[in-house]
Amino acid sequence: MTEAPQPLYIGGEWVEPAGGHYEVVNPADESVVGLAPEASRGQVEEAARAAAEAFEGWSRTQPEARAAILDRAADIMQREFEPWTALARAETGAPTGIARGMQVGVGVARFRRYARGALEPVEKGLPPQVTEAGPMGRASILGALEVRQPVGVVTCITSYNNPWANPAGKVAPALAMGNTVVVKPAPQDPLSVFKMAQALHEAGVPAGVVNVVNGRSVEVGEAAVDSPYVDMVSFTGSTGVGQRIAEVCGRTMKRQLMELGGKGAAIVFGDADLDAAVMGIGTTFSFYSGQICTAPTRVIAHRSVYDRLIEKLAGYLAFMKVGDPAAAGTVVGPVISAVHRDRVESYVELGKKEGARITYGGERPVVGEGGKGFYVAPTLLVDCTNDMRVVREEIFGPVVVVVPFDGDEDEAVRLANDSDFGLLSYVWSGDSARAFRVARRLRAGGVGVNTIGRNMEAPFGGFKRSGVGRDVGSYALHAYSEIQSIVWTG
């Protein structure tokens, strides 16, 4: 697959990039997928200016008009589902089922959800207040109205692990609320995001409402954040980059929505259904080859089931086929790049040096005759302790660490909460009362009880260094809005 050179999308026009193009590489076989644009700082500023100029008109459109455009865009994505799935698979290395269901499919679903979301009420009446006569005036009854207003221009900086679901979860609710956007996709796989822009363009989004810029240069991202035209930054990525963005935003009080790193704790008590726990923990390996911040990568297992759990996890891994994402039966594809593959493998070596024991994986798999591609073996590190770096740091690959505990739920909670991260955690127990009791004590934005499933209307976001703010469902509409109060006398 080789796409034509991709232009930028600025002010409703397809614009040639000032910095030329670079190759987007298929992580499965290292072939060239297409040519992505390299924007200049000036072009990013032009995109932000276009968004600012379009804001007044777009924010005043009727919600029904915004909903219609989002719905038409979803129709176009559905029409192009197969070729855009193939592109997503080629860019990310995700197996076909993941590219279909978890990438393009979720992108379509999110546009549908926020087409409905555009019609949700943005006004709420508040109880009237009786005031006595005084320095502020005569006695009166004051009415009040809470109104949700769009923030303005939103820069959406998206992650490489899902170039459909992640940008759709930012762009669609932002547009539904009446904001305009500047989208800066991850440079490793930006071509899918331009397809999303293509769908919106065909759907009739007004010029300047949606802009997509791209580039490998740090200055492209910096310009998208520090532009004086930008009112808010929505970012998904590493905690380190998120901290730097927050520092820049703080200078001018830009609003922020940050979904950052994770090191999901998975507490497995002695009365847990081990098969269910193994299936949940096993998603670390099969979803995006572990490149997902919500994964249960840090297992905290009671000693009474520790050996059996490890045995079952190793057995589960034996059936996980590592291979070409396009091939039938492939469960684990490559990671995004050679640099990231080397990083993940370095953590496995570090774990061994720290005293962890490898019970599965640890060696680089060879896929195909040429041995090309950025593959990492699903790896299980056991006999870990909480002071190890492999337990404390986000690896972002198909690696699970297992820490035993001997005590009661207090010890399990202490181990789980002893982390800089707090995105999602998990509890497996046959005692529902205990599972919910423990869940409430975990310092995490979300907790799965006997499941890794997510309710897509529930708020999503992290405690501690895992992020700022909440999105998903109606919470995303709230995230891309400001609250205004209107008070009157009567």
CSV table of C-alpha atoms in Angstrom, one decimal:
chain,number,residue,atom,x,y,z
A,1,MET,CA,0.0,0.0,0.0
A,2,THR,CA,1.4,3.4,-1.0
A,3,GLU,CA,-0.8,6.4,-0.5
A,4,ALA,CA,-0.4,9.6,-2.6
A,5,PRO,CA,1.6,12.4,-0.8
A,6,GLN,CA,-0.7,13.7,1.8
A,7,PRO,CA,-1.3,17.5,2.0
A,8,LEU,CA,-2.3,19.4,5.1
A,9,TYR,CA,-5.9,20.5,5.8
A,10,ILE,CA,-6.0,24.2,6.7
A,11,GLY,CA,-9.0,26.6,6.5
A,12,GLY,CA,-11.0,24.2,4.4
A,13,GLU,CA,-8.3,23.7,1.8
A,14,TRP,CA,-5.8,21.0,1.1
A,15,VAL,CA,-2.4,22.7,1.4
A,16,GLU,CA,1.0,21.5,0.4
A,17,PRO,CA,3.4,21.3,3.4
A,18,ALA,CA,6.2,23.7,3.6
A,19,GLY,CA,8.6,21.1,4.9
A,20,GLY,CA,7.8,18.5,2.2
A,21,HIS,CA,6.9,14.9,3.1
A,22,TYR,CA,8.4,11.9,5.0
A,23,GLU,CA,7.7,8.2,4.8
A,24,VAL,CA,5.2,6.5,7.0
A,25,VAL,CA,6.5,3.0,7.7
A,26,ASN,CA,4.4,-0.2,8.1
A,27,PRO,CA,5.7,-1.6,11.4
A,28,ALA,CA,4.8,-5.2,10.3
A,29,ASP,CA,7.2,-5.4,7.3
A,30,GLU,CA,8.9,-1.9,7.2
A,31,SER,CA,7.4,-1.1,3.8
A,32,VAL,CA,6.3,2.4,3.0
A,33,VAL,CA,2.6,3.1,3.6
A,34,GLY,CA,2.5,6.6,2.3
A,35,LEU,CA,4.0,10.1,2.5
A,36,ALA,CA,3.0,12.3,5.4
A,37,PRO,CA,3.2,16.1,5.4
A,38,GLU,CA,5.8,18.1,7.4
A,39,ALA,CA,4.2,21.5,8.3
A,40,SER,CA,6.1,24.6,9.2
A,41,ARG,CA,5.5,26.6,12.4
A,42,GLY,CA,3.9,29.3,10.2
A,43,GLN,CA,1.4,26.8,8.7
A,44,VAL,CA,0.4,25.6,12.2
A,45,GLU,CA,-0.2,29.3,13.1
A,46,GLU,CA,-2.2,29.7,10.0
A,47,ALA,CA,-4.4,26.7,11.0
A,48,ALA,CA,-4.9,28.1,14.5
A,49,ARG,CA,-5.9,31.5,13.0
A,50,ALA,CA,-8.3,29.8,10.6
A,51,ALA,CA,-9.9,28.0,13.5
A,52,ALA,CA,-10.2,31.3,15.5
A,53,GLU,CA,-11.8,33.1,12.6
A,54,ALA,CA,-14.3,30.2,12.1
A,55,PHE,CA,-15.3,30.0,15.8
A,56,GLU,CA,-17.8,32.8,15.9
A,57,GLY,CA,-19.9,31.4,13.1
A,58,TRP,CA,-19.6,27.7,14.1
A,59,SER,CA,-20.4,28.3,17.8
A,60,ARG,CA,-23.6,30.1,16.8
A,61,THR,CA,-24.9,27.3,14.5
A,62,GLN,CA,-27.9,25.3,15.6
A,63,PRO,CA,-27.1,22.1,17.4
A,64,GLU,CA,-29.1,20.2,14.8
A,65,ALA,CA,-26.8,21.5,12.0
A,66,ARG,CA,-23.7,20.4,13.9
A,67,ALA,CA,-25.3,17.0,14.6
A,68,ALA,CA,-26.1,16.5,10.9
A,69,ILE,CA,-22.5,17.2,9.9
A,70,LEU,CA,-21.2,14.7,12.4
A,71,ASP,CA,-23.7,12.1,11.3
A,72,ARG,CA,-22.8,12.6,7.6
A,73,ALA,CA,-19.1,12.2,8.4
A,74,ALA,CA,-19.9,8.9,10.2
A,75,ASP,CA,-21.8,7.8,7.1
A,76,ILE,CA,-18.7,8.5,4.9
A,77,MET,CA,-16.4,6.7,7.3
A,78,GLN,CA,-18.8,3.7,7.1
A,79,ARG,CA,-18.8,3.9,3.3
A,80,GLU,CA,-15.0,3.8,3.3
A,81,PHE,CA,-14.7,1.3,6.1
A,82,GLU,CA,-12.7,-1.4,4.3
A,83,PRO,CA,-10.0,0.7,2.7
A,84,TRP,CA,-9.6,2.9,5.8
A,85,THR,CA,-9.3,-0.2,8.0
A,86,ALA,CA,-6.6,-1.5,5.7
A,87,LEU,CA,-4.8,1.9,6.0
A,88,ALA,CA,-5.1,1.8,9.8
A,89,ARG,CA,-3.7,-1.7,9.9
A,90,ALA,CA,-0.8,-0.8,7.7
A,91,GLU,CA,0.0,2.4,9.7
A,92,THR,CA,-0.3,0.9,13.2
A,93,GLY,CA,0.5,-2.8,12.8
A,94,ALA,CA,-2.8,-3.6,14.5
A,95,PRO,CA,-4.3,-7.0,13.6
A,96,THR,CA,-7.3,-6.8,11.3
A,97,GLY,CA,-9.9,-7.4,14.0
A,98,ILE,CA,-8.5,-4.6,16.1
A,99,ALA,CA,-8.2,-2.2,13.2
A,100,ARG,CA,-11.8,-2.9,12.2
A,101,GLY,CA,-13.5,-3.0,15.6
A,102,MET,CA,-11.3,-0.9,17.9
A,103,GLN,CA,-10.0,1.7,15.5
A,104,VAL,CA,-12.3,2.6,12.5
A,105,GLY,CA,-15.4,1.0,14.1
A,106,VAL,CA,-14.9,3.0,17.3
A,107,GLY,CA,-14.2,6.2,15.3
A,108,VAL,CA,-17.6,5.8,13.5
A,109,ALA,CA,-19.4,5.1,16.8
A,110,ARG,CA,-17.9,8.1,18.5
A,111,PHE,CA,-19.1,10.4,15.7
A,112,ARG,CA,-22.6,8.9,16.0
A,113,ARG,CA,-22.5,9.4,19.8
A,114,TYR,CA,-21.6,13.0,19.6
A,115,ALA,CA,-24.0,13.7,16.8
A,116,ARG,CA,-26.6,12.9,19.5
A,117,GLY,CA,-24.5,14.7,22.0
A,118,ALA,CA,-24.8,18.0,20.1
A,119,LEU,CA,-28.5,17.8,21.0
A,120,GLU,CA,-28.0,17.4,24.7
A,121,PRO,CA,-29.2,20.3,26.9
A,122,VAL,CA,-26.7,23.0,27.6
A,123,GLU,CA,-28.8,25.1,29.9
A,124,LYS,CA,-30.0,24.2,33.4
A,125,GLY,CA,-32.2,26.3,35.7
A,126,LEU,CA,-31.0,26.8,39.2
A,127,PRO,CA,-33.1,27.4,42.4
A,128,PRO,CA,-34.1,31.0,42.8
A,129,GLN,CA,-32.6,32.9,45.7
A,130,VAL,CA,-34.4,35.5,47.9
A,131,THR,CA,-32.1,38.5,48.8
A,132,GLU,CA,-32.8,41.1,51.5
A,133,ALA,CA,-32.4,44.8,50.9
A,134,GLY,CA,-28.8,45.9,51.5
A,135,PRO,CA,-25.8,47.5,49.9
A,136,MET,CA,-26.3,45.5,46.7
A,137,GLY,CA,-29.8,46.9,46.2
A,138,ARG,CA,-33.5,46.3,47.0
A,139,ALA,CA,-34.9,43.1,48.2
A,140,SER,CA,-35.5,40.8,45.3
A,141,ILE,CA,-35.8,37.3,44.0
A,142,LEU,CA,-32.8,36.3,41.8
A,143,GLY,CA,-33.1,33.6,39.2
A,144,ALA,CA,-30.1,31.8,37.8
A,145,LEU,CA,-29.3,29.8,34.7
A,146,GLU,CA,-26.3,27.6,34.2
A,147,VAL,CA,-25.2,27.6,30.5
A,148,ARG,CA,-22.5,25.5,28.9
A,149,GLN,CA,-20.5,27.5,26.3
A,150,PRO,CA,-17.8,26.2,23.9
A,151,VAL,CA,-14.3,26.9,25.0
A,152,GLY,CA,-13.0,28.2,21.6
A,153,VAL,CA,-10.2,26.9,19.6
A,154,VAL,CA,-9.1,23.4,20.8
A,155,THR,CA,-5.8,21.8,19.8
A,156,CYS,CA,-6.2,18.1,19.8
A,157,ILE,CA,-2.9,16.2,20.0
A,158,THR,CA,-3.5,12.5,19.5
A,159,SER,CA,-1.7,9.3,20.3
A,160,TYR,CA,-0.1,6.7,17.9
A,161,ASN,CA,-1.8,3.7,19.3
A,162,ASN,CA,-5.2,4.4,17.9
A,163,PRO,CA,-5.4,7.0,15.1
A,164,TRP,CA,-9.2,6.6,14.9
A,165,ALA,CA,-10.7,6.2,18.3
A,166,ASN,CA,-8.5,8.7,20.0
A,167,PRO,CA,-8.9,11.7,17.6
A,168,ALA,CA,-12.6,10.9,17.2
A,169,GLY,CA,-13.0,11.0,20.9
A,170,LYS,CA,-11.6,14.6,20.9
A,171,VAL,CA,-12.8,16.1,17.6
A,172,ALA,CA,-16.4,14.9,17.7
A,173,PRO,CA,-17.4,16.2,21.1
A,174,ALA,CA,-15.4,19.4,20.6
A,175,LEU,CA,-17.3,20.1,17.4
A,176,ALA,CA,-20.6,19.0,18.9
A,177,MET,CA,-20.2,21.7,21.6
A,178,GLY,CA,-19.4,24.4,19.1
A,179,ASN,CA,-15.6,24.5,19.3
A,180,THR,CA,-13.3,24.6,16.3
A,181,VAL,CA,-10.2,22.4,16.2
A,182,VAL,CA,-6.6,22.1,15.2
A,183,VAL,CA,-5.6,18.5,15.1
A,184,LYS,CA,-2.0,17.4,15.4
A,185,PRO,CA,-1.8,13.6,15.0
A,186,ALA,CA,1.1,11.4,16.1
A,187,PRO,CA,3.8,11.5,13.4
A,188,GLN,CA,4.1,7.7,13.2
A,189,ASP,CA,0.6,7.1,11.8
A,190,PRO,CA,-1.1,10.4,10.8
A,191,LEU,CA,-2.6,9.3,7.5
A,192,SER,CA,-5.8,7.9,9.1
A,193,VAL,CA,-6.4,11.2,10.8
A,194,PHE,CA,-6.4,13.0,7.4
A,195,LYS,CA,-9.0,10.5,6.3
A,196,MET,CA,-11.2,11.6,9.2
A,197,ALA,CA,-10.7,15.2,8.0
A,198,GLN,CA,-11.6,14.1,4.5
A,199,ALA,CA,-14.9,12.7,5.8
A,200,LEU,CA,-15.7,15.9,7.6
A,201,HIS,CA,-14.8,18.0,4.5
A,202,GLU,CA,-17.1,15.9,2.4
A,203,ALA,CA,-19.8,16.1,5.1
A,204,GLY,CA,-19.8,19.9,4.7
A,205,VAL,CA,-18.0,21.2,7.7
A,206,PRO,CA,-17.4,24.9,7.2
A,207,ALA,CA,-13.9,26.2,6.3
A,208,GLY,CA,-11.6,26.6,9.3
A,209,VAL,CA,-13.7,24.6,11.7
A,210,VAL,CA,-11.4,21.6,11.4
A,211,ASN,CA,-7.7,21.8,10.6
A,212,VAL,CA,-5.1,19.1,10.5
A,213,VAL,CA,-1.4,19.8,10.7
A,214,ASN,CA,1.4,17.3,11.1
A,215,GLY,CA,5.1,16.9,11.4
A,216,ARG,CA,7.9,15.1,13.1
A,217,SER,CA,9.5,18.3,14.2
A,218,VAL,CA,9.0,19.3,17.9
A,219,GLU,CA,8.2,22.8,16.7
A,220,VAL,CA,5.0,21.6,15.1
A,221,GLY,CA,3.6,20.4,18.4
A,222,GLU,CA,4.9,23.4,20.2
A,223,ALA,CA,3.2,25.8,17.8
A,224,ALA,CA,-0.1,24.0,18.1
A,225,VAL,CA,0.1,24.4,21.9
A,226,ASP,CA,1.6,27.9,22.4
A,227,SER,CA,-0.4,29.7,19.6
A,228,PRO,CA,-2.2,32.7,21.0
A,229,TYR,CA,-5.3,31.7,19.0
A,230,VAL,CA,-5.6,28.4,21.0
A,231,ASP,CA,-7.9,28.3,24.0
A,232,MET,CA,-7.6,24.7,25.1
A,233,VAL,CA,-5.3,21.7,24.5
A,234,SER,CA,-6.5,18.1,24.6
A,235,PHE,CA,-3.6,15.7,24.7
A,236,THR,CA,-3.2,12.0,24.9
A,237,GLY,CA,0.4,10.7,25.4
A,238,SER,CA,3.2,10.3,27.8
A,239,THR,CA,3.2,11.9,31.2
A,240,GLY,CA,6.5,13.6,30.5
A,241,VAL,CA,5.2,15.4,27.4
A,242,GLY,CA,1.9,16.2,29.2
A,243,GLN,CA,3.8,18.0,31.9
A,244,ARG,CA,5.7,20.1,29.4
A,245,ILE,CA,2.4,21.0,27.6
A,246,ALA,CA,0.8,21.9,31.0
A,247,GLU,CA,3.7,24.3,31.7
A,248,VAL,CA,3.1,26.1,28.4
A,249,CYS,CA,-0.7,26.2,28.9
A,250,GLY,CA,-0.2,27.6,32.4
A,251,ARG,CA,1.4,30.8,31.1
A,252,THR,CA,-1.8,31.9,29.5
A,253,MET,CA,-4.3,29.8,31.4
A,254,LYS,CA,-5.3,27.6,28.5
A,255,ARG,CA,-7.8,24.9,29.4
A,256,GLN,CA,-6.4,21.4,29.4
A,257,LEU,CA,-7.7,17.8,29.1
A,258,MET,CA,-4.8,15.3,29.6
A,259,GLU,CA,-4.9,11.5,29.2
A,260,LEU,CA,-1.5,10.5,30.2
A,261,GLY,CA,0.4,7.3,31.2
A,262,GLY,CA,-0.8,4.3,33.1
A,263,LYS,CA,0.4,1.3,35.0
A,264,GLY,CA,-2.8,-0.4,35.7
A,265,ALA,CA,-2.9,-2.5,38.9
A,266,ALA,CA,-4.7,-5.8,38.7
A,267,ILE,CA,-5.4,-7.2,42.2
A,268,VAL,CA,-6.2,-10.9,42.2
A,269,PHE,CA,-7.5,-12.2,45.5
A,270,GLY,CA,-7.4,-15.8,46.6
A,271,ASP,CA,-11.1,-16.4,45.9
A,272,ALA,CA,-10.9,-14.9,42.3
A,273,ASP,CA,-12.0,-16.7,39.2
A,274,LEU,CA,-8.5,-17.2,37.8
A,275,ASP,CA,-9.6,-18.0,34.3
A,276,ALA,CA,-11.5,-14.7,34.1
A,277,ALA,CA,-8.6,-12.8,35.6
A,278,VAL,CA,-6.2,-14.4,33.0
A,279,MET,CA,-8.5,-13.4,30.1
A,280,GLY,CA,-8.6,-9.9,31.4
A,281,ILE,CA,-4.9,-9.6,32.1
A,282,GLY,CA,-4.2,-11.2,28.7
A,283,THR,CA,-5.7,-8.2,26.9
A,284,THR,CA,-2.4,-6.4,27.7
A,285,PHE,CA,-0.8,-8.6,25.0
A,286,SER,CA,-3.5,-8.6,22.4
A,287,PHE,CA,-4.8,-5.0,22.4
A,288,TYR,CA,-2.3,-2.9,20.4
A,289,SER,CA,0.6,-5.2,21.5
A,290,GLY,CA,0.4,-3.7,24.9
A,291,GLN,CA,0.6,-0.1,23.6
A,292,ILE,CA,-2.4,1.0,25.6
A,293,CYS,CA,-2.4,3.0,28.8
A,294,THR,CA,-5.4,1.3,30.3
A,295,ALA,CA,-3.9,-2.2,30.3
A,296,PRO,CA,-3.7,-4.3,33.5
A,297,THR,CA,0.1,-4.5,33.3
A,298,ARG,CA,0.9,-4.7,37.0
A,299,VAL,CA,-0.6,-7.8,38.6
A,300,ILE,CA,-0.8,-8.0,42.4
A,301,ALA,CA,-1.6,-11.6,43.2
A,302,HIS,CA,-2.3,-13.3,46.6
A,303,ARG,CA,0.3,-15.9,47.4
A,304,SER,CA,-2.4,-18.6,47.7
A,305,VAL,CA,-3.1,-18.4,43.9
A,306,TYR,CA,0.2,-16.9,42.8
A,307,ASP,CA,1.7,-20.0,41.2
A,308,ARG,CA,-1.6,-21.2,39.6
A,309,LEU,CA,-2.1,-17.7,38.2
A,310,ILE,CA,1.3,-17.6,36.6
A,311,GLU,CA,0.9,-21.1,35.2
A,312,LYS,CA,-2.4,-20.1,33.6
A,313,LEU,CA,-1.0,-16.8,32.2
A,314,ALA,CA,1.9,-18.7,30.7
A,315,GLY,CA,-0.5,-21.2,29.2
A,316,TYR,CA,-2.7,-18.4,27.8
A,317,LEU,CA,0.3,-16.7,26.2
A,318,ALA,CA,1.3,-20.0,24.4
A,319,PHE,CA,-1.8,-19.6,22.3
A,320,MET,CA,-1.2,-16.0,21.3
A,321,LYS,CA,0.1,-16.0,17.8
A,322,VAL,CA,2.6,-13.3,17.0
A,323,GLY,CA,2.6,-12.4,13.4
A,324,ASP,CA,1.6,-10.4,10.3
A,325,PRO,CA,-1.4,-8.3,11.3
A,326,ALA,CA,-3.1,-9.1,8.0
A,327,ALA,CA,-2.7,-12.8,8.5
A,328,ALA,CA,-5.6,-14.9,9.8
A,329,GLY,CA,-5.1,-16.0,13.4
A,330,THR,CA,-2.6,-13.2,14.4
A,331,VAL,CA,-3.3,-12.0,17.9
A,332,VAL,CA,-0.2,-9.9,18.6
A,333,GLY,CA,1.2,-7.6,15.9
A,334,PRO,CA,4.3,-5.4,16.0
A,335,VAL,CA,4.9,-2.3,18.1
A,336,ILE,CA,4.9,1.0,16.3
A,337,SER,CA,8.6,1.4,15.6
A,338,ALA,CA,12.1,0.0,15.9
A,339,VAL,CA,12.9,2.6,18.5
A,340,HIS,CA,10.0,1.6,20.6
A,341,ARG,CA,10.7,-2.1,20.1
A,342,ASP,CA,14.2,-1.6,21.5
A,343,ARG,CA,12.8,0.4,24.4
A,344,VAL,CA,10.4,-2.4,25.4
A,345,GLU,CA,13.1,-5.0,25.1
A,346,SER,CA,15.4,-2.9,27.2
A,347,TYR,CA,12.8,-3.0,30.0
A,348,VAL,CA,12.7,-6.8,29.8
A,349,GLU,CA,16.5,-6.9,30.2
A,350,LEU,CA,16.3,-4.4,33.1
A,351,GLY,CA,13.7,-6.6,34.8
A,352,LYS,CA,16.1,-9.5,34.7
A,353,LYS,CA,18.8,-7.4,36.2
A,354,GLU,CA,16.5,-6.2,38.9
A,355,GLY,CA,15.7,-9.8,39.9
A,356,ALA,CA,12.5,-10.6,38.0
A,357,ARG,CA,12.1,-14.0,36.5
A,358,ILE,CA,10.9,-14.5,32.9
A,359,THR,CA,8.4,-17.3,32.7
A,360,TYR,CA,7.3,-16.6,29.1
A,361,GLY,CA,8.8,-14.6,26.3
A,362,GLY,CA,11.9,-12.4,26.5
A,363,GLU,CA,13.3,-13.2,23.1
A,364,ARG,CA,12.6,-11.3,19.9
A,365,PRO,CA,10.3,-13.2,17.6
A,366,VAL,CA,11.1,-13.6,13.9
A,367,VAL,CA,8.1,-13.1,11.6
A,368,GLY,CA,8.2,-14.1,7.9
A,369,GLU,CA,11.1,-15.0,5.8
A,370,GLY,CA,12.9,-11.7,5.9
A,371,GLY,CA,12.6,-11.2,9.6
A,372,LYS,CA,11.4,-7.6,9.1
A,373,GLY,CA,9.0,-5.8,11.3
A,374,PHE,CA,9.1,-4.4,14.9
A,375,TYR,CA,7.9,-7.4,16.8
A,376,VAL,CA,8.2,-7.9,20.6
A,377,ALA,CA,7.5,-11.3,22.3
A,378,PRO,CA,4.7,-11.2,24.8
A,379,THR,CA,6.6,-11.4,28.1
A,380,LEU,CA,5.7,-12.3,31.7
A,381,LEU,CA,7.9,-11.1,34.5
A,382,VAL,CA,7.3,-12.7,37.9
A,383,ASP,CA,8.7,-12.5,41.4
A,384,CYS,CA,8.7,-8.8,41.1
A,385,THR,CA,8.7,-6.2,43.9
A,386,ASN,CA,7.3,-2.7,44.0
A,387,ASP,CA,10.7,-1.0,44.0
A,388,MET,CA,11.7,-2.4,40.6
A,389,ARG,CA,11.6,0.1,37.7
A,390,VAL,CA,9.7,-2.5,35.6
A,391,VAL,CA,6.9,-2.3,38.2
A,392,ARG,CA,7.0,1.5,38.6
A,393,GLU,CA,7.4,2.7,35.0
A,394,GLU,CA,5.1,2.5,32.0
A,395,ILE,CA,6.6,0.1,29.5
A,396,PHE,CA,3.9,0.4,26.9
A,397,GLY,CA,4.4,-2.9,25.3
A,398,PRO,CA,3.3,-6.6,25.7
A,399,VAL,CA,4.9,-7.0,29.1
A,400,VAL,CA,3.1,-7.9,32.3
A,401,VAL,CA,4.8,-7.9,35.7
A,402,VAL,CA,3.5,-9.9,38.7
A,403,VAL,CA,4.0,-8.9,42.3
A,404,PRO,CA,2.9,-11.4,45.1
A,405,PHE,CA,1.3,-10.4,48.4
A,406,ASP,CA,0.7,-12.5,51.5
A,407,GLY,CA,-1.5,-10.3,53.7
A,408,ASP,CA,-5.0,-8.9,53.5
A,409,GLU,CA,-6.7,-6.4,51.4
A,410,ASP,CA,-4.9,-3.5,53.1
A,411,GLU,CA,-1.6,-4.8,51.8
A,412,ALA,CA,-3.1,-5.2,48.3
A,413,VAL,CA,-4.4,-1.7,48.3
A,414,ARG,CA,-1.1,-0.3,49.6
A,415,LEU,CA,0.8,-2.0,46.8
A,416,ALA,CA,-1.7,-0.9,44.1
A,417,ASN,CA,-1.6,2.7,45.3
A,418,ASP,CA,2.2,2.8,45.5
A,419,SER,CA,2.5,4.2,42.0
A,420,ASP,CA,2.9,7.6,40.3
A,421,PHE,CA,0.0,6.6,38.0
A,422,GLY,CA,-3.7,6.2,38.6
A,423,LEU,CA,-5.6,5.7,35.3
A,424,LEU,CA,-7.4,2.4,35.5
A,425,SER,CA,-7.0,-0.4,38.0
A,426,TYR,CA,-8.8,-3.8,38.4
A,427,VAL,CA,-9.9,-6.1,41.1
A,428,TRP,CA,-10.7,-9.8,40.8
A,429,SER,CA,-12.5,-11.5,43.7
A,430,GLY,CA,-15.3,-13.9,44.3
A,431,ASP,CA,-16.5,-11.7,47.2
A,432,SER,CA,-18.4,-8.8,45.5
A,433,ALA,CA,-18.6,-6.8,48.7
A,434,ARG,CA,-14.8,-6.9,49.2
A,435,ALA,CA,-14.2,-6.2,45.5
A,436,PHE,CA,-16.3,-3.0,45.6
A,437,ARG,CA,-14.8,-2.0,49.0
A,438,VAL,CA,-11.3,-2.3,47.6
A,439,ALA,CA,-12.3,-0.5,44.4
A,440,ARG,CA,-13.3,2.6,46.3
A,441,ARG,CA,-9.9,2.7,48.1
A,442,LEU,CA,-7.9,2.6,44.9
A,443,ARG,CA,-6.4,5.9,43.7
A,444,ALA,CA,-7.4,5.4,40.1
A,445,GLY,CA,-9.8,7.3,37.8
A,446,GLY,CA,-11.6,4.0,37.0
A,447,VAL,CA,-11.7,0.5,38.5
A,448,GLY,CA,-12.9,-2.7,36.8
A,449,VAL,CA,-14.4,-5.2,39.1
A,450,ASN,CA,-14.0,-8.7,37.7
A,451,THR,CA,-13.8,-7.2,34.2
A,452,ILE,CA,-11.6,-5.2,31.9
A,453,GLY,CA,-14.7,-3.9,30.1
A,454,ARG,CA,-15.6,-0.2,29.9
A,455,ASN,CA,-18.9,1.5,30.0
A,456,MET,CA,-18.6,4.1,27.3
A,457,GLU,CA,-20.9,6.6,29.1
A,458,ALA,CA,-18.8,6.4,32.3
A,459,PRO,CA,-16.2,9.2,33.0
A,460,PHE,CA,-12.7,8.4,31.8
A,461,GLY,CA,-9.5,10.0,33.2
A,462,GLY,CA,-6.7,9.6,35.7
A,463,PHE,CA,-5.6,10.4,39.2
A,464,LYS,CA,-2.1,11.6,40.0
A,465,ARG,CA,0.2,11.7,37.0
A,466,SER,CA,-2.2,9.9,34.7
A,467,GLY,CA,-4.0,13.0,33.6
A,468,VAL,CA,-6.3,16.0,34.2
A,469,GLY,CA,-10.0,16.1,33.5
A,470,ARG,CA,-12.6,13.5,32.3
A,471,ASP,CA,-14.1,12.6,29.0
A,472,VAL,CA,-16.2,9.9,27.3
A,473,GLY,CA,-20.0,10.1,27.1
A,474,SER,CA,-21.5,13.4,28.2
A,475,TYR,CA,-18.4,14.0,30.2
A,476,ALA,CA,-16.5,14.8,27.0
A,477,LEU,CA,-19.1,17.4,26.1
A,478,HIS,CA,-18.5,19.0,29.5
A,479,ALA,CA,-14.8,18.8,29.1
A,480,TYR,CA,-15.0,20.9,25.9
A,481,SER,CA,-17.1,23.6,27.5
A,482,GLU,CA,-17.0,26.5,29.9
A,483,ILE,CA,-19.8,27.0,32.5
A,484,GLN,CA,-21.4,30.5,32.4
A,485,SER,CA,-24.0,31.7,34.9
A,486,ILE,CA,-26.7,34.2,34.0
A,487,VAL,CA,-28.5,35.8,36.9
A,488,TRP,CA,-31.6,38.1,36.7
A,489,THR,CA,-34.1,39.7,39.1
A,490,GLY,CA,-37.8,39.2,39.0
